[in-house]
């Protein structure tokens, strides 16, 4: 078996597969690229809405979250 290094197209393929897999589900985590977290690819920043509109903007955590690491 040959294992190669990841390429950008791998991330796109995984994202497309994940999007298709969860699209028919009425309940679950979503990602539309409008919620960001630092340098993380926005496709991997996911949210779930129980009521209201999907979140937009930069995700921030309280300083204690970073210190607990």
PDB file of C-alpha atoms in Angstrom:
ATOM      1  CA  UNK A   1       0.000   0.000   0.000  1.00  0.00           C
ATOM      2  CA  UNK A   2       1.290   3.433  -0.916  1.00  0.00           C
ATOM      3  CA  UNK A   3       0.427   6.349   1.343  1.00  0.00           C
ATOM      4  CA  UNK A   4       1.117   9.798  -0.041  1.00  0.00           C
ATOM      5  CA  UNK A   5       1.214  13.190   1.636  1.00  0.00           C
ATOM      6  CA  UNK A   6      -2.039  15.094   1.902  1.00  0.00           C
ATOM      7  CA  UNK A   7      -2.759  17.602  -0.819  1.00  0.00           C
ATOM      8  CA  UNK A   8      -5.225  20.513  -0.905  1.00  0.00           C
ATOM      9  CA  UNK A   9      -7.523  18.508  -3.161  1.00  0.00           C
ATOM     10  CA  UNK A  10      -7.819  15.925  -0.364  1.00  0.00           C
ATOM     11  CA  UNK A  11      -9.299  18.557   1.937  1.00  0.00           C
ATOM     12  CA  UNK A  12     -11.752  19.606  -0.769  1.00  0.00           C
ATOM     13  CA  UNK A  13     -12.794  16.000  -1.385  1.00  0.00           C
ATOM     14  CA  UNK A  14     -13.293  15.352   2.327  1.00  0.00           C
ATOM     15  CA  UNK A  15     -15.291  18.566   2.687  1.00  0.00           C
ATOM     16  CA  UNK A  16     -17.528  17.690  -0.280  1.00  0.00           C
ATOM     17  CA  UNK A  17     -18.106  14.171   1.005  1.00  0.00           C
ATOM     18  CA  UNK A  18     -18.926  15.423   4.498  1.00  0.00           C
ATOM     19  CA  UNK A  19     -21.259  18.090   3.132  1.00  0.00           C
ATOM     20  CA  UNK A  20     -23.124  15.539   1.028  1.00  0.00           C
ATOM     21  CA  UNK A  21     -23.281  13.047   3.888  1.00  0.00           C
ATOM     22  CA  UNK A  22     -24.937  15.507   6.267  1.00  0.00           C
ATOM     23  CA  UNK A  23     -26.990  17.566   3.812  1.00  0.00           C
ATOM     24  CA  UNK A  24     -30.207  15.522   4.091  1.00  0.00           C
ATOM     25  CA  UNK A  25     -30.095  15.591   7.880  1.00  0.00           C
ATOM     26  CA  UNK A  26     -32.339  18.262   9.410  1.00  0.00           C
ATOM     27  CA  UNK A  27     -30.295  18.304  12.627  1.00  0.00           C
ATOM     28  CA  UNK A  28     -26.545  18.455  12.999  1.00  0.00           C
ATOM     29  CA  UNK A  29     -23.409  20.539  12.851  1.00  0.00           C
ATOM     30  CA  UNK A  30     -22.985  22.851   9.864  1.00  0.00           C
ATOM     31  CA  UNK A  31     -20.306  24.990   8.288  1.00  0.00           C
ATOM     32  CA  UNK A  32     -20.931  27.699   5.711  1.00  0.00           C
ATOM     33  CA  UNK A  33     -17.603  29.549   5.939  1.00  0.00           C
ATOM     34  CA  UNK A  34     -19.045  32.618   7.678  1.00  0.00           C
ATOM     35  CA  UNK A  35     -17.854  31.596  11.166  1.00  0.00           C
ATOM     36  CA  UNK A  36     -14.063  31.694  11.580  1.00  0.00           C
ATOM     37  CA  UNK A  37     -11.492  30.792  14.225  1.00  0.00           C
ATOM     38  CA  UNK A  38      -7.991  32.170  13.772  1.00  0.00           C
ATOM     39  CA  UNK A  39      -6.132  30.510  10.915  1.00  0.00           C
ATOM     40  CA  UNK A  40      -8.329  27.377  10.905  1.00  0.00           C
ATOM     41  CA  UNK A  41      -9.879  26.709   7.499  1.00  0.00           C
ATOM     42  CA  UNK A  42     -13.476  28.044   7.876  1.00  0.00           C
ATOM     43  CA  UNK A  43     -14.824  24.828   6.367  1.00  0.00           C
ATOM     44  CA  UNK A  44     -13.808  23.033   9.552  1.00  0.00           C
ATOM     45  CA  UNK A  45     -15.367  25.529  11.979  1.00  0.00           C
ATOM     46  CA  UNK A  46     -18.794  24.060  12.631  1.00  0.00           C
ATOM     47  CA  UNK A  47     -21.832  25.207  14.540  1.00  0.00           C
ATOM     48  CA  UNK A  48     -25.277  24.014  15.473  1.00  0.00           C
ATOM     49  CA  UNK A  49     -28.304  26.291  15.803  1.00  0.00           C
ATOM     50  CA  UNK A  50     -31.208  25.371  18.046  1.00  0.00           C
ATOM     51  CA  UNK A  51     -33.081  28.616  17.425  1.00  0.00           C
ATOM     52  CA  UNK A  52     -32.439  31.748  15.380  1.00  0.00           C
ATOM     53  CA  UNK A  53     -29.903  32.558  12.693  1.00  0.00           C
ATOM     54  CA  UNK A  54     -26.535  30.862  12.029  1.00  0.00           C
ATOM     55  CA  UNK A  55     -23.551  32.612  13.643  1.00  0.00           C
ATOM     56  CA  UNK A  56     -21.284  34.936  11.656  1.00  0.00           C
ATOM     57  CA  UNK A  57     -17.858  36.297  12.596  1.00  0.00           C
ATOM     58  CA  UNK A  58     -14.736  35.331  14.535  1.00  0.00           C
ATOM     59  CA  UNK A  59     -15.092  32.641  17.209  1.00  0.00           C
ATOM     60  CA  UNK A  60     -13.435  33.582  20.520  1.00  0.00           C
ATOM     61  CA  UNK A  61     -13.012  31.645  23.753  1.00  0.00           C
ATOM     62  CA  UNK A  62     -12.558  32.931  27.305  1.00  0.00           C
ATOM     63  CA  UNK A  63      -8.878  33.173  28.373  1.00  0.00           C
ATOM     64  CA  UNK A  64      -9.382  30.258  30.806  1.00  0.00           C
ATOM     65  CA  UNK A  65      -9.904  27.900  27.863  1.00  0.00           C
ATOM     66  CA  UNK A  66      -6.424  28.677  26.534  1.00  0.00           C
ATOM     67  CA  UNK A  67      -4.785  28.405  29.969  1.00  0.00           C
ATOM     68  CA  UNK A  68      -6.324  24.993  30.718  1.00  0.00           C
ATOM     69  CA  UNK A  69      -4.371  23.345  27.871  1.00  0.00           C
TER      70      UNK A  69
END
